[in-house]
């Protein structure tokens, strides 16, 4: 089998190595130049995998049986279009990796926001209950990187993106979760209908023995729902007939057909803050319950879980001011949840690469924000939108923004870095951006 891996980032490299170990004739192609890929090239050479950087040449497509796409490779990329014209099979790294471990229990989690937290929390609940579980996918480690080391009873908890789901064929999770749907990645999917359709592919191959967990409060999600063969359960802030919901300060599990209604815990006992984290906790708890985890284990885990890096991460308290890193907030909706998670006055650091409608945040900003510090490509747009509503500043770098926040913040306030934008104008990714923020905060005196 002759295959081409498109993309040399983490998932591309790991799928190339996996394919090589499985006996494929592998070629890797990457459109970016090789300067950023020194470590990658060393590994490719070690595994004797031929490669090219800075182009997608004819070699990438001639006499190939399979194309494996890294997340984010656009559907109109010339290489992809040519492969389709030649009737070459095209699949995602997610599809390819699952084929190599078809028997492991699989929980797959998607949605516009909350995927990483829910994936990490689900893994945490399962492991705290004594089960073998490993988180992978968009959370940092590709599924292709862990396939070789899985034991037969290890539960895979995978954060999956619309990019990955767009190119699946037989991928079928035992439990699938769609947390929410808001406009995102439209540069790739072109329309909301196509974006929603890509998300629902997570359940495309499920049958009545599998479970699909949906957010009953997300009207856009439910409106776009196709015909589903899987068994469905819901998360909600109102009672549902089957699923996990929060009402009157309590988390309740209910299955009307089974005549089950059980109180799990109080919502105030969930350790991670914010309404969005109630939803994330409900989804994780419901998935864990479906994997036969007891209520006590679910409760104890939700009371102990501290969250994930770069998502509402408390970095430091200095002179009574708390600094929060929410670098993973790459869209307006994620920032809405972040701003809504705190009752103290907020100094908001925002900006990056985006094409956003910030009017969705007007009401929250008026209620909670006392100053905005704008950075990056969106700094002028953010400044101009909010300057008539709240004190606004512009700074050339994130480090300067942290210094400005230090100068204006007073005891009892929060400095919240929740960009609402992508990171690629100034940083390699949101992780790099978050590390720069944390380093700047830790250097304050």
PDB file of C-alpha atoms in Angstrom, residues 40-319:
ATOM      1  CA  UNK A  40      10.491  16.187  12.565  1.00  0.00           C
ATOM      2  CA  UNK A  41      13.059  15.654   9.823  1.00  0.00           C
ATOM      3  CA  UNK A  42      15.343  13.774  12.211  1.00  0.00           C
ATOM      4  CA  UNK A  43      12.499  11.380  13.037  1.00  0.00           C
ATOM      5  CA  UNK A  44      11.557  10.949   9.393  1.00  0.00           C
ATOM      6  CA  UNK A  45      15.151  10.034   8.614  1.00  0.00           C
ATOM      7  CA  UNK A  46      15.271   7.630  11.577  1.00  0.00           C
ATOM      8  CA  UNK A  47      12.235   5.747  10.275  1.00  0.00           C
ATOM      9  CA  UNK A  48      13.462   5.965   6.675  1.00  0.00           C
ATOM     10  CA  UNK A  49      10.408   7.922   5.525  1.00  0.00           C
ATOM     11  CA  UNK A  50      10.960   9.998   2.371  1.00  0.00           C
ATOM     12  CA  UNK A  51       9.617  13.551   2.514  1.00  0.00           C
ATOM     13  CA  UNK A  52       9.390  16.955   0.898  1.00  0.00           C
ATOM     14  CA  UNK A  53       8.902  20.466   2.299  1.00  0.00           C
ATOM     15  CA  UNK A  54       7.865  23.719   0.650  1.00  0.00           C
ATOM     16  CA  UNK A  55       5.678  22.077  -1.997  1.00  0.00           C
ATOM     17  CA  UNK A  56       3.244  19.335  -2.886  1.00  0.00           C
ATOM     18  CA  UNK A  57       4.975  17.821  -5.894  1.00  0.00           C
ATOM     19  CA  UNK A  58       3.758  15.174  -8.333  1.00  0.00           C
ATOM     20  CA  UNK A  59       5.601  12.621  -6.209  1.00  0.00           C
ATOM     21  CA  UNK A  60       2.999  13.174  -3.482  1.00  0.00           C
ATOM     22  CA  UNK A  61       0.218  11.865  -5.680  1.00  0.00           C
ATOM     23  CA  UNK A  62       1.675   9.684  -8.427  1.00  0.00           C
ATOM     24  CA  UNK A  63       0.956   5.958  -7.985  1.00  0.00           C
ATOM     25  CA  UNK A  64      -0.591   6.425  -4.540  1.00  0.00           C
ATOM     26  CA  UNK A  65      -3.346   4.238  -3.081  1.00  0.00           C
ATOM     27  CA  UNK A  66      -4.171   6.387  -0.052  1.00  0.00           C
ATOM     28  CA  UNK A  67      -3.927  10.002   1.117  1.00  0.00           C
ATOM     29  CA  UNK A  68      -3.948  10.661   4.870  1.00  0.00           C
ATOM     30  CA  UNK A  69      -4.745  14.284   5.727  1.00  0.00           C
ATOM     31  CA  UNK A  70      -3.602  16.172   8.792  1.00  0.00           C
ATOM     32  CA  UNK A  71      -6.287  18.342  10.449  1.00  0.00           C
ATOM     33  CA  UNK A  72      -6.862  21.665   8.738  1.00  0.00           C
ATOM     34  CA  UNK A  73      -5.698  20.787   5.220  1.00  0.00           C
ATOM     35  CA  UNK A  74      -8.377  22.650   3.218  1.00  0.00           C
ATOM     36  CA  UNK A  75     -10.735  20.665   0.993  1.00  0.00           C
ATOM     37  CA  UNK A  76      -9.874  22.893  -1.983  1.00  0.00           C
ATOM     38  CA  UNK A  77      -6.116  22.351  -1.684  1.00  0.00           C
ATOM     39  CA  UNK A  78      -4.832  21.450  -5.176  1.00  0.00           C
ATOM     40  CA  UNK A  79      -3.367  18.180  -3.919  1.00  0.00           C
ATOM     41  CA  UNK A  80      -6.720  17.153  -2.409  1.00  0.00           C
ATOM     42  CA  UNK A  81      -8.650  18.142  -5.530  1.00  0.00           C
ATOM     43  CA  UNK A  82      -6.243  16.228  -7.757  1.00  0.00           C
ATOM     44  CA  UNK A  83      -6.458  13.149  -5.503  1.00  0.00           C
ATOM     45  CA  UNK A  84     -10.245  13.269  -5.720  1.00  0.00           C
ATOM     46  CA  UNK A  85     -10.084  13.582  -9.502  1.00  0.00           C
ATOM     47  CA  UNK A  86      -7.871  10.488  -9.601  1.00  0.00           C
ATOM     48  CA  UNK A  87     -10.265   8.594  -7.291  1.00  0.00           C
ATOM     49  CA  UNK A  88      -7.541   8.116  -4.661  1.00  0.00           C
ATOM     50  CA  UNK A  89      -8.980   7.296  -1.241  1.00  0.00           C
ATOM     51  CA  UNK A  90      -8.608  10.231   1.187  1.00  0.00           C
ATOM     52  CA  UNK A  91      -9.011   9.816   4.941  1.00  0.00           C
ATOM     53  CA  UNK A  92      -8.109  11.756   8.088  1.00  0.00           C
ATOM     54  CA  UNK A  93      -5.443  10.818  10.609  1.00  0.00           C
ATOM     55  CA  UNK A  94      -8.324  10.026  12.989  1.00  0.00           C
ATOM     56  CA  UNK A  95      -9.844   7.472  10.601  1.00  0.00           C
ATOM     57  CA  UNK A  96      -6.471   5.887   9.847  1.00  0.00           C
ATOM     58  CA  UNK A  97      -5.530   5.588  13.514  1.00  0.00           C
ATOM     59  CA  UNK A  98      -8.835   4.050  14.568  1.00  0.00           C
ATOM     60  CA  UNK A  99      -8.385   1.343  11.945  1.00  0.00           C
ATOM     61  CA  UNK A 100      -5.246   0.315  13.842  1.00  0.00           C
ATOM     62  CA  UNK A 101      -7.069  -0.096  17.196  1.00  0.00           C
ATOM     63  CA  UNK A 102     -10.650  -1.052  16.277  1.00  0.00           C
ATOM     64  CA  UNK A 103     -11.482  -2.975  19.442  1.00  0.00           C
ATOM     65  CA  UNK A 104     -10.631  -0.448  22.163  1.00  0.00           C
ATOM     66  CA  UNK A 105     -13.629   1.271  23.771  1.00  0.00           C
ATOM     67  CA  UNK A 106     -13.808   4.777  22.316  1.00  0.00           C
ATOM     68  CA  UNK A 107     -15.349   7.992  23.637  1.00  0.00           C
ATOM     69  CA  UNK A 108     -15.122  10.771  21.033  1.00  0.00           C
ATOM     70  CA  UNK A 109     -15.819  14.379  22.023  1.00  0.00           C
ATOM     71  CA  UNK A 110     -16.435  17.315  19.721  1.00  0.00           C
ATOM     72  CA  UNK A 111     -18.097  20.754  19.759  1.00  0.00           C
ATOM     73  CA  UNK A 112     -17.022  24.304  19.073  1.00  0.00           C
ATOM     74  CA  UNK A 113     -15.954  24.957  22.671  1.00  0.00           C
ATOM     75  CA  UNK A 114     -15.186  22.881  25.744  1.00  0.00           C
ATOM     76  CA  UNK A 115     -13.717  19.853  23.946  1.00  0.00           C
ATOM     77  CA  UNK A 116     -10.356  19.856  25.708  1.00  0.00           C
ATOM     78  CA  UNK A 117     -11.746  20.321  29.211  1.00  0.00           C
ATOM     79  CA  UNK A 118     -14.401  17.647  28.672  1.00  0.00           C
ATOM     80  CA  UNK A 119     -11.864  15.204  27.236  1.00  0.00           C
ATOM     81  CA  UNK A 120      -9.434  15.709  30.117  1.00  0.00           C
ATOM     82  CA  UNK A 121     -12.217  15.543  32.689  1.00  0.00           C
ATOM     83  CA  UNK A 122     -13.666  12.337  31.218  1.00  0.00           C
ATOM     84  CA  UNK A 123     -10.256  10.686  31.324  1.00  0.00           C
ATOM     85  CA  UNK A 124      -9.828  11.920  34.916  1.00  0.00           C
ATOM     86  CA  UNK A 125     -13.153  10.453  36.080  1.00  0.00           C
ATOM     87  CA  UNK A 126     -12.451   7.106  34.425  1.00  0.00           C
ATOM     88  CA  UNK A 127      -8.934   6.764  35.831  1.00  0.00           C
ATOM     89  CA  UNK A 128     -10.039   7.872  39.296  1.00  0.00           C
ATOM     90  CA  UNK A 129     -12.628   5.094  39.139  1.00  0.00           C
ATOM     91  CA  UNK A 130      -9.870   2.556  38.494  1.00  0.00           C
ATOM     92  CA  UNK A 131     -10.366   2.141  34.755  1.00  0.00           C
ATOM     93  CA  UNK A 132      -7.611   2.364  32.154  1.00  0.00           C
ATOM     94  CA  UNK A 133      -8.165   5.462  30.028  1.00  0.00           C
ATOM     95  CA  UNK A 134      -6.041   7.752  27.884  1.00  0.00           C
ATOM     96  CA  UNK A 135      -6.876  11.163  26.429  1.00  0.00           C
ATOM     97  CA  UNK A 136      -5.693  11.914  22.906  1.00  0.00           C
ATOM     98  CA  UNK A 137      -6.524  13.757  19.708  1.00  0.00           C
ATOM     99  CA  UNK A 138      -6.690  17.547  19.601  1.00  0.00           C
ATOM    100  CA  UNK A 139      -5.902  17.655  23.304  1.00  0.00           C
ATOM    101  CA  UNK A 140      -2.220  17.296  22.344  1.00  0.00           C
ATOM    102  CA  UNK A 141      -1.281  13.695  21.576  1.00  0.00           C
ATOM    103  CA  UNK A 142      -2.624  12.299  18.282  1.00  0.00           C
ATOM    104  CA  UNK A 143      -4.403   8.955  18.392  1.00  0.00           C
ATOM    105  CA  UNK A 144      -1.818   7.635  15.934  1.00  0.00           C
ATOM    106  CA  UNK A 145       0.909   8.284  18.514  1.00  0.00           C
ATOM    107  CA  UNK A 146      -0.603   6.004  21.176  1.00  0.00           C
ATOM    108  CA  UNK A 147      -1.956   3.102  19.115  1.00  0.00           C
ATOM    109  CA  UNK A 148       1.072   0.867  19.625  1.00  0.00           C
ATOM    110  CA  UNK A 149       1.018   1.123  23.407  1.00  0.00           C
ATOM    111  CA  UNK A 150      -2.682   0.493  24.040  1.00  0.00           C
ATOM    112  CA  UNK A 151      -3.735  -2.490  26.089  1.00  0.00           C
ATOM    113  CA  UNK A 152      -6.951  -4.180  24.992  1.00  0.00           C
ATOM    114  CA  UNK A 153      -9.033  -2.757  27.835  1.00  0.00           C
ATOM    115  CA  UNK A 154      -7.794   0.841  27.612  1.00  0.00           C
ATOM    116  CA  UNK A 155     -10.607   3.321  26.990  1.00  0.00           C
ATOM    117  CA  UNK A 156      -9.668   5.908  24.360  1.00  0.00           C
ATOM    118  CA  UNK A 157     -11.008   9.395  25.130  1.00  0.00           C
ATOM    119  CA  UNK A 158     -10.472  11.415  21.960  1.00  0.00           C
ATOM    120  CA  UNK A 159     -10.984  15.111  21.363  1.00  0.00           C
ATOM    121  CA  UNK A 160     -11.920  15.331  17.700  1.00  0.00           C
ATOM    122  CA  UNK A 161     -12.304  18.328  15.418  1.00  0.00           C
ATOM    123  CA  UNK A 162     -14.578  19.027  12.476  1.00  0.00           C
ATOM    124  CA  UNK A 163     -11.464  18.841  10.268  1.00  0.00           C
ATOM    125  CA  UNK A 164     -10.821  15.247  11.326  1.00  0.00           C
ATOM    126  CA  UNK A 165     -14.467  14.216  11.132  1.00  0.00           C
ATOM    127  CA  UNK A 166     -14.818  15.654   7.649  1.00  0.00           C
ATOM    128  CA  UNK A 167     -12.713  12.793   6.246  1.00  0.00           C
ATOM    129  CA  UNK A 168     -13.911   9.738   8.144  1.00  0.00           C
ATOM    130  CA  UNK A 169     -15.198   6.554   6.541  1.00  0.00           C
ATOM    131  CA  UNK A 170     -15.821   3.811   9.123  1.00  0.00           C
ATOM    132  CA  UNK A 171     -14.980   5.731  12.335  1.00  0.00           C
ATOM    133  CA  UNK A 172     -17.530   4.743  14.986  1.00  0.00           C
ATOM    134  CA  UNK A 173     -17.216   5.745  18.652  1.00  0.00           C
ATOM    135  CA  UNK A 174     -18.977   3.744  21.340  1.00  0.00           C
ATOM    136  CA  UNK A 175     -19.896   7.053  22.964  1.00  0.00           C
ATOM    137  CA  UNK A 176     -19.979  10.301  20.979  1.00  0.00           C
ATOM    138  CA  UNK A 177     -20.408  13.773  22.482  1.00  0.00           C
ATOM    139  CA  UNK A 178     -21.332  17.024  20.725  1.00  0.00           C
ATOM    140  CA  UNK A 179     -21.080  19.790  23.319  1.00  0.00           C
ATOM    141  CA  UNK A 180     -22.257  22.817  21.323  1.00  0.00           C
ATOM    142  CA  UNK A 181     -22.220  24.486  17.916  1.00  0.00           C
ATOM    143  CA  UNK A 182     -21.331  28.130  17.228  1.00  0.00           C
ATOM    144  CA  UNK A 183     -19.834  29.686  14.064  1.00  0.00           C
ATOM    145  CA  UNK A 184     -16.185  28.661  13.671  1.00  0.00           C
ATOM    146  CA  UNK A 185     -13.778  27.379  10.996  1.00  0.00           C
ATOM    147  CA  UNK A 186     -16.028  28.733   8.251  1.00  0.00           C
ATOM    148  CA  UNK A 187     -12.930  29.513   6.169  1.00  0.00           C
ATOM    149  CA  UNK A 188     -12.624  25.719   5.878  1.00  0.00           C
ATOM    150  CA  UNK A 189     -16.247  24.543   5.817  1.00  0.00           C
ATOM    151  CA  UNK A 190     -17.582  27.629   3.938  1.00  0.00           C
ATOM    152  CA  UNK A 191     -21.097  27.438   5.474  1.00  0.00           C
ATOM    153  CA  UNK A 192     -22.626  26.723   8.871  1.00  0.00           C
ATOM    154  CA  UNK A 193     -24.609  23.881   7.339  1.00  0.00           C
ATOM    155  CA  UNK A 194     -21.406  22.142   6.246  1.00  0.00           C
ATOM    156  CA  UNK A 195     -19.776  22.833   9.632  1.00  0.00           C
ATOM    157  CA  UNK A 196     -22.712  21.321  11.524  1.00  0.00           C
ATOM    158  CA  UNK A 197     -22.783  18.379   9.119  1.00  0.00           C
ATOM    159  CA  UNK A 198     -19.084  17.732   9.776  1.00  0.00           C
ATOM    160  CA  UNK A 199     -19.683  17.717  13.525  1.00  0.00           C
ATOM    161  CA  UNK A 200     -22.545  15.233  13.227  1.00  0.00           C
ATOM    162  CA  UNK A 201     -20.299  12.849  11.289  1.00  0.00           C
ATOM    163  CA  UNK A 202     -19.128  11.795  14.745  1.00  0.00           C
ATOM    164  CA  UNK A 203     -22.353   9.737  14.858  1.00  0.00           C
ATOM    165  CA  UNK A 204     -22.477   8.807  11.166  1.00  0.00           C
ATOM    166  CA  UNK A 205     -21.555   5.147  11.679  1.00  0.00           C
ATOM    167  CA  UNK A 206     -23.054   4.663  15.128  1.00  0.00           C
ATOM    168  CA  UNK A 207     -25.833   2.130  15.660  1.00  0.00           C
ATOM    169  CA  UNK A 208     -28.464   1.555  18.343  1.00  0.00           C
ATOM    170  CA  UNK A 209     -25.859  -0.034  20.642  1.00  0.00           C
ATOM    171  CA  UNK A 210     -23.861   3.210  20.695  1.00  0.00           C
ATOM    172  CA  UNK A 211     -24.585   6.414  22.622  1.00  0.00           C
ATOM    173  CA  UNK A 212     -24.730   9.992  21.343  1.00  0.00           C
ATOM    174  CA  UNK A 213     -24.686  12.732  23.983  1.00  0.00           C
ATOM    175  CA  UNK A 214     -26.125  16.094  22.876  1.00  0.00           C
ATOM    176  CA  UNK A 215     -26.647  19.494  24.474  1.00  0.00           C
ATOM    177  CA  UNK A 216     -30.415  19.921  24.737  1.00  0.00           C
ATOM    178  CA  UNK A 217     -30.014  23.660  25.295  1.00  0.00           C
ATOM    179  CA  UNK A 218     -28.178  24.299  22.004  1.00  0.00           C
ATOM    180  CA  UNK A 219     -30.879  25.231  19.483  1.00  0.00           C
ATOM    181  CA  UNK A 220     -28.456  25.467  16.555  1.00  0.00           C
ATOM    182  CA  UNK A 221     -27.162  21.986  17.306  1.00  0.00           C
ATOM    183  CA  UNK A 222     -30.614  20.426  17.542  1.00  0.00           C
ATOM    184  CA  UNK A 223     -31.863  22.280  14.459  1.00  0.00           C
ATOM    185  CA  UNK A 224     -29.062  20.819  12.356  1.00  0.00           C
ATOM    186  CA  UNK A 225     -29.410  17.270  13.672  1.00  0.00           C
ATOM    187  CA  UNK A 226     -29.704  14.660  10.918  1.00  0.00           C
ATOM    188  CA  UNK A 227     -31.350  11.270  11.326  1.00  0.00           C
ATOM    189  CA  UNK A 228     -29.546   9.483  14.162  1.00  0.00           C
ATOM    190  CA  UNK A 229     -29.364   5.710  14.616  1.00  0.00           C
ATOM    191  CA  UNK A 230     -27.560   5.836  17.957  1.00  0.00           C
ATOM    192  CA  UNK A 231     -29.248   5.927  21.323  1.00  0.00           C
ATOM    193  CA  UNK A 232     -29.435   9.582  22.453  1.00  0.00           C
ATOM    194  CA  UNK A 233     -28.987  11.121  25.900  1.00  0.00           C
ATOM    195  CA  UNK A 234     -28.902  14.815  26.760  1.00  0.00           C
ATOM    196  CA  UNK A 235     -27.129  17.343  28.957  1.00  0.00           C
ATOM    197  CA  UNK A 236     -29.063  20.430  30.019  1.00  0.00           C
ATOM    198  CA  UNK A 237     -29.677  23.093  32.627  1.00  0.00           C
ATOM    199  CA  UNK A 238     -33.307  21.942  32.663  1.00  0.00           C
ATOM    200  CA  UNK A 239     -34.782  18.481  33.337  1.00  0.00           C
ATOM    201  CA  UNK A 240     -34.544  15.956  30.486  1.00  0.00           C
ATOM    202  CA  UNK A 241     -36.146  12.540  30.075  1.00  0.00           C
ATOM    203  CA  UNK A 242     -32.807  10.817  29.629  1.00  0.00           C
ATOM    204  CA  UNK A 243     -29.412  12.207  30.530  1.00  0.00           C
ATOM    205  CA  UNK A 244     -27.643  14.436  33.055  1.00  0.00           C
ATOM    206  CA  UNK A 245     -28.982  17.853  33.989  1.00  0.00           C
ATOM    207  CA  UNK A 246     -28.464  20.653  36.477  1.00  0.00           C
ATOM    208  CA  UNK A 247     -31.471  22.166  38.189  1.00  0.00           C
ATOM    209  CA  UNK A 248     -32.111  23.931  41.506  1.00  0.00           C
ATOM    210  CA  UNK A 249     -28.420  23.694  42.379  1.00  0.00           C
ATOM    211  CA  UNK A 250     -28.217  19.923  41.893  1.00  0.00           C
ATOM    212  CA  UNK A 251     -26.757  17.550  39.282  1.00  0.00           C
ATOM    213  CA  UNK A 252     -29.305  14.854  38.423  1.00  0.00           C
ATOM    214  CA  UNK A 253     -29.025  11.677  36.364  1.00  0.00           C
ATOM    215  CA  UNK A 254     -32.315  10.523  34.876  1.00  0.00           C
ATOM    216  CA  UNK A 255     -33.539   7.716  32.637  1.00  0.00           C
ATOM    217  CA  UNK A 256     -37.300   7.896  32.409  1.00  0.00           C
ATOM    218  CA  UNK A 257     -37.708   4.538  30.656  1.00  0.00           C
ATOM    219  CA  UNK A 258     -35.657   2.796  33.348  1.00  0.00           C
ATOM    220  CA  UNK A 259     -37.487   4.725  36.101  1.00  0.00           C
ATOM    221  CA  UNK A 260     -34.164   6.077  37.380  1.00  0.00           C
ATOM    222  CA  UNK A 261     -33.620   9.532  38.881  1.00  0.00           C
ATOM    223  CA  UNK A 262     -30.538  10.020  41.065  1.00  0.00           C
ATOM    224  CA  UNK A 263     -28.876  13.057  42.584  1.00  0.00           C
ATOM    225  CA  UNK A 264     -25.141  13.077  41.864  1.00  0.00           C
ATOM    226  CA  UNK A 265     -23.990  16.213  43.709  1.00  0.00           C
ATOM    227  CA  UNK A 266     -24.518  19.954  44.169  1.00  0.00           C
ATOM    228  CA  UNK A 267     -23.489  22.181  41.265  1.00  0.00           C
ATOM    229  CA  UNK A 268     -21.507  24.422  43.639  1.00  0.00           C
ATOM    230  CA  UNK A 269     -19.296  21.427  44.464  1.00  0.00           C
ATOM    231  CA  UNK A 270     -17.884  21.323  40.907  1.00  0.00           C
ATOM    232  CA  UNK A 271     -14.367  22.665  41.257  1.00  0.00           C
ATOM    233  CA  UNK A 272     -13.892  24.349  37.858  1.00  0.00           C
ATOM    234  CA  UNK A 273     -15.788  27.653  37.541  1.00  0.00           C
ATOM    235  CA  UNK A 274     -18.358  28.850  35.032  1.00  0.00           C
ATOM    236  CA  UNK A 275     -21.662  27.802  33.515  1.00  0.00           C
ATOM    237  CA  UNK A 276     -19.846  26.329  30.515  1.00  0.00           C
ATOM    238  CA  UNK A 277     -17.981  24.011  32.877  1.00  0.00           C
ATOM    239  CA  UNK A 278     -21.287  22.785  34.267  1.00  0.00           C
ATOM    240  CA  UNK A 279     -22.096  21.637  30.731  1.00  0.00           C
ATOM    241  CA  UNK A 280     -18.635  20.091  30.366  1.00  0.00           C
ATOM    242  CA  UNK A 281     -19.039  18.318  33.697  1.00  0.00           C
ATOM    243  CA  UNK A 282     -22.491  17.008  32.768  1.00  0.00           C
ATOM    244  CA  UNK A 283     -21.131  15.572  29.517  1.00  0.00           C
ATOM    245  CA  UNK A 284     -18.147  13.931  31.202  1.00  0.00           C
ATOM    246  CA  UNK A 285     -20.315  12.547  33.984  1.00  0.00           C
ATOM    247  CA  UNK A 286     -22.839  11.135  31.519  1.00  0.00           C
ATOM    248  CA  UNK A 287     -20.122   9.491  29.428  1.00  0.00           C
ATOM    249  CA  UNK A 288     -18.544   8.020  32.564  1.00  0.00           C
ATOM    250  CA  UNK A 289     -21.906   6.769  33.767  1.00  0.00           C
ATOM    251  CA  UNK A 290     -22.349   5.013  30.414  1.00  0.00           C
ATOM    252  CA  UNK A 291     -18.989   3.329  31.077  1.00  0.00           C
ATOM    253  CA  UNK A 292     -20.417   1.999  34.365  1.00  0.00           C
ATOM    254  CA  UNK A 293     -18.662   4.432  36.690  1.00  0.00           C
ATOM    255  CA  UNK A 294     -20.469   4.804  40.023  1.00  0.00           C
ATOM    256  CA  UNK A 295     -22.042   8.087  41.086  1.00  0.00           C
ATOM    257  CA  UNK A 296     -19.671   8.428  44.046  1.00  0.00           C
ATOM    258  CA  UNK A 297     -16.650   8.274  41.743  1.00  0.00           C
ATOM    259  CA  UNK A 298     -18.180  10.848  39.432  1.00  0.00           C
ATOM    260  CA  UNK A 299     -18.904  13.195  42.330  1.00  0.00           C
ATOM    261  CA  UNK A 300     -15.452  12.841  43.866  1.00  0.00           C
ATOM    262  CA  UNK A 301     -13.754  13.479  40.527  1.00  0.00           C
ATOM    263  CA  UNK A 302     -15.817  16.588  39.734  1.00  0.00           C
ATOM    264  CA  UNK A 303     -14.950  17.952  43.182  1.00  0.00           C
ATOM    265  CA  UNK A 304     -11.215  17.407  42.557  1.00  0.00           C
ATOM    266  CA  UNK A 305     -10.614  18.198  38.880  1.00  0.00           C
ATOM    267  CA  UNK A 306      -8.729  21.491  38.546  1.00  0.00           C
ATOM    268  CA  UNK A 307      -9.088  22.103  34.828  1.00  0.00           C
ATOM    269  CA  UNK A 308      -6.653  22.100  31.908  1.00  0.00           C
ATOM    270  CA  UNK A 309      -3.754  24.309  30.982  1.00  0.00           C
ATOM    271  CA  UNK A 310      -4.635  27.482  29.048  1.00  0.00           C
ATOM    272  CA  UNK A 311      -8.336  27.210  29.898  1.00  0.00           C
ATOM    273  CA  UNK A 312      -9.342  29.562  32.752  1.00  0.00           C
ATOM    274  CA  UNK A 313      -6.027  28.660  34.384  1.00  0.00           C
ATOM    275  CA  UNK A 314      -5.187  30.626  37.513  1.00  0.00           C
ATOM    276  CA  UNK A 315      -1.571  31.728  37.094  1.00  0.00           C
ATOM    277  CA  UNK A 316      -0.846  33.965  40.066  1.00  0.00           C
ATOM    278  CA  UNK A 317      -2.302  36.294  42.675  1.00  0.00           C
ATOM    279  CA  UNK A 318      -0.172  39.438  43.057  1.00  0.00           C
ATOM    280  CA  UNK A 319      -1.131  42.258  45.423  1.00  0.00           C
TER     281      UNK A 319
END
